Coordinates of C-alpha atoms in Angstrom, one line a residue:
X1 CA 175.9 215.3 65.9
X2 CA 177.2 218.8 65.7
X3 CA 179.5 217.8 62.8
X4 CA 176.9 216.2 60.6
X5 CA 173.6 217.7 61.8
X6 CA 173.9 220.6 59.3
X7 CA 174.5 218.5 56.2
X8 CA 171.8 218.3 53.6
X9 CA 171.8 214.5 53.5
X10 CA 171.5 214.1 57.3
X11 CA 168.7 216.7 57.4
X12 CA 166.8 214.9 54.6
X13 CA 167.1 211.6 56.5
X14 CA 166.1 213.2 59.8
X15 CA 163.0 214.8 58.2
X16 CA 162.0 211.5 56.5
X17 CA 162.3 209.6 59.8
X18 CA 160.3 212.3 61.6
X19 CA 157.5 212.3 59.0
X20 CA 157.4 208.6 58.0
X21 CA 159.5 206.7 60.5
X22 CA 160.0 203.0 59.6
X23 CA 158.5 203.4 56.1
X24 CA 161.3 205.9 55.2
X25 CA 163.9 203.5 56.4
X26 CA 162.5 200.7 54.4
X27 CA 162.3 202.8 51.3
X28 CA 165.8 204.4 51.6
X29 CA 167.3 200.9 52.0
X30 CA 165.4 199.6 48.9
X31 CA 165.8 202.7 46.8
X32 CA 169.4 203.8 47.1
X33 CA 168.9 207.6 47.4
X34 CA 171.9 208.0 49.6
X35 CA 175.0 205.8 49.8
X36 CA 174.6 203.1 52.4
X37 CA 177.6 204.2 54.5
X38 CA 176.1 207.7 54.9
X39 CA 172.7 206.2 55.8
X40 CA 174.4 204.0 58.4
X41 CA 175.9 207.0 60.2
X42 CA 172.9 209.2 59.8
X43 CA 170.4 206.6 61.1
X44 CA 172.6 206.1 64.1
X45 CA 172.0 209.7 65.0
X46 CA 168.3 209.7 64.5
X47 CA 165.6 208.7 66.9
X48 CA 164.9 205.3 65.3
X49 CA 165.5 202.4 67.7
X50 CA 168.5 200.1 67.2
X51 CA 166.7 196.8 66.8
X52 CA 164.0 197.9 64.3
X53 CA 166.8 199.6 62.3
X54 CA 168.9 196.5 62.3
X55 CA 166.1 194.1 61.4
X56 CA 164.7 196.3 58.6
X57 CA 168.2 197.0 57.2
X58 CA 169.0 193.3 57.1
X59 CA 165.7 192.4 55.4
X60 CA 165.8 195.1 52.9
X61 CA 169.4 194.7 51.8
X62 CA 169.1 190.9 51.5
X63 CA 167.7 190.8 47.9
X64 CA 170.6 192.8 46.6
X65 CA 173.2 190.9 48.6
X66 CA 171.7 187.6 47.4
X67 CA 171.7 188.6 43.7
X68 CA 175.3 190.1 43.9
X69 CA 176.6 187.0 45.6
X70 CA 174.9 184.6 43.2
X71 CA 176.2 186.5 40.2
X72 CA 179.7 186.7 41.6
X73 CA 179.7 182.9 42.3
X74 CA 178.4 182.2 38.8
X75 CA 181.1 184.4 37.2
X76 CA 183.9 182.9 39.3
X77 CA 182.8 179.3 38.5
X78 CA 182.0 179.6 34.8
X79 CA 183.4 182.9 33.5
X80 CA 181.6 185.3 31.2
X81 CA 179.1 183.2 29.3
X82 CA 175.9 183.9 27.5
X83 CA 174.0 182.1 30.3
X84 CA 175.7 184.5 32.8
X85 CA 174.7 187.6 30.8
X86 CA 171.1 186.4 30.7
X87 CA 171.0 185.7 34.4
X88 CA 172.7 189.0 35.1
X89 CA 170.0 190.7 33.0
X90 CA 167.2 188.9 34.8
X91 CA 168.8 189.8 38.2
X92 CA 169.0 193.5 37.1
X93 CA 165.4 193.4 36.0
X94 CA 164.4 191.9 39.4
X95 CA 166.2 194.6 41.3
X96 CA 164.7 197.2 39.1
X97 CA 161.2 195.8 39.7
X98 CA 161.9 195.8 43.4
X99 CA 162.9 199.5 43.3
X100 CA 159.8 200.4 41.3
X101 CA 157.6 198.5 43.7
X102 CA 159.2 200.4 46.6
X103 CA 158.6 203.7 44.8
X104 CA 154.9 202.8 44.2
X105 CA 154.6 201.9 47.9
X106 CA 156.1 205.3 48.8
X107 CA 153.6 207.1 46.7
X108 CA 150.8 205.0 48.2
X109 CA 151.9 205.8 51.7
X110 CA 152.7 209.4 50.8
X111 CA 156.3 209.1 52.0
X112 CA 158.4 212.0 50.7
X113 CA 161.7 210.7 49.4
X114 CA 162.7 214.0 47.7
X115 CA 164.5 215.3 50.8
X116 CA 162.9 218.7 50.3
X117 CA 161.6 220.6 53.3
X118 CA 158.0 221.7 53.1

């Protein structure tokens, strides 16, 4: 903890967990504010329990994993086609809509995702 505790990213995650707990975890997984590998290490050092972290992380990363896997399979099977480009565009719109819904939820719950200390 002494090596990462002073970093801006870790401090922002620690403050978010202290203020908003599980809601902050859900939102940072859905809205990629920080790279996932940094989040994984930082959340391991916070007070969030292991099983809620694991379950929420799995559920909130599944939509992206599903879309990326589906699109990669489609590309490998059929190559770059007009149908693939349309599906990829729809998938991008779906992920964009999910992020926008998460941001709205954050505003509704008053979860501060800016990382700024008040």
